[in-house]
């Protein structure tokens, strides 16, 4: 029987967090972080991205990191791929899930992928085919679901348009991750967004990826739970940010999300003490004060 109080958390700190550090974190430290997160029994850990090292030098060691981590049964080790070259590298590294990523804003897509939204979708075609042939599940991120750093407010209808392009590309067989890239949304905006996206996507296939620049992410989680959402991304120690989204800060911190969910009697299967240990590793390797 499906536990109706179960919330699925994807830990994205190693990818979303470490892509945005000004210094390069050594692969051995990244591996230690992923292994520590593995002890927390997340259903999914987003480990790294197979993107251009010219664009994101922080993750140039993606293959080395994937080769070095311990893989815990029950945890999916997922990665981001922008194009065919990315998916070839990801499959060679034995990735457990492939995430493609585009946006609801043309300007952000251009800055992030050097492509229009339509071009980004075309580049995903071989990625989707390769992931399917390898039997891997797919996630499709849509960034800037509420606001874009270059265009300002984005309407739910614009988000719906990009979502439908991802659904058409994959015959609907994809998890949709709604990226609130800037971390500025309030609960009403999240509710309006979800009302639009839920027209096309089953609520069970929607994941919410919140950054937390204005400290409102937990109230957005509460509203999303009311709207039926049961999958959220978060990042240990609140790491996170996007090099192509000036002004964005970290993701919603996993520790805070767990405390909130446990306090409201939701279950996650994630061990909070193990997350706290991983968070202290995250702070150490990124040079944040241990008590920050
Ligand atoms: P481009 O410059 O247009 O592409 O970049 P290109 O095909 O001309 O390639 C440029 C160079 O990169 C070439 O190397 C390629 O071989 C190489 P050179 O010949 O110059 O030596 N290259 C690659 N190398 C390794 N792996 C690859 C790869 N692809 C090309 N996969 C491209 C286009 C898409 C490659 C580039 O724009 C890119 O890599 N972008 C990634 C940006 C990124 O990672 N952003 C952060 C993740 S998104 C995010 O954080 C938001 C999210 O968290 C949700 C939210 O919060 O909203 C997901
Ligand atoms: Mg993000």
Coordinates of C-alpha atoms and ligand atoms in Angstrom, one line a residue, residues 12 15-16 19 141 143 179-181 209-211 240-242 251, ligand 2:
X12 CA 20.7 18.0 -4.9
X15 CA 25.2 19.0 -8.0
X16 CA 23.3 22.3 -7.5
X19 CA 28.3 23.8 -9.3
X141 CA 13.7 20.5 -15.2
X143 CA 13.8 26.7 -14.6
X179 CA 12.8 25.0 -10.7
X180 CA 12.1 28.1 -8.7
X181 CA 15.6 29.2 -9.6
X209 CA 12.9 22.4 -6.7
X210 CA 12.9 25.5 -4.5
X211 CA 15.8 27.8 -3.9
X240 CA 23.1 25.7 -4.2
X241 CA 22.7 28.3 -6.8
X242 CA 23.2 28.6 -10.5
X251 CA 18.3 25.5 -2.3
Ligands
LIG2 MG1 18.6 24.8 -8.9

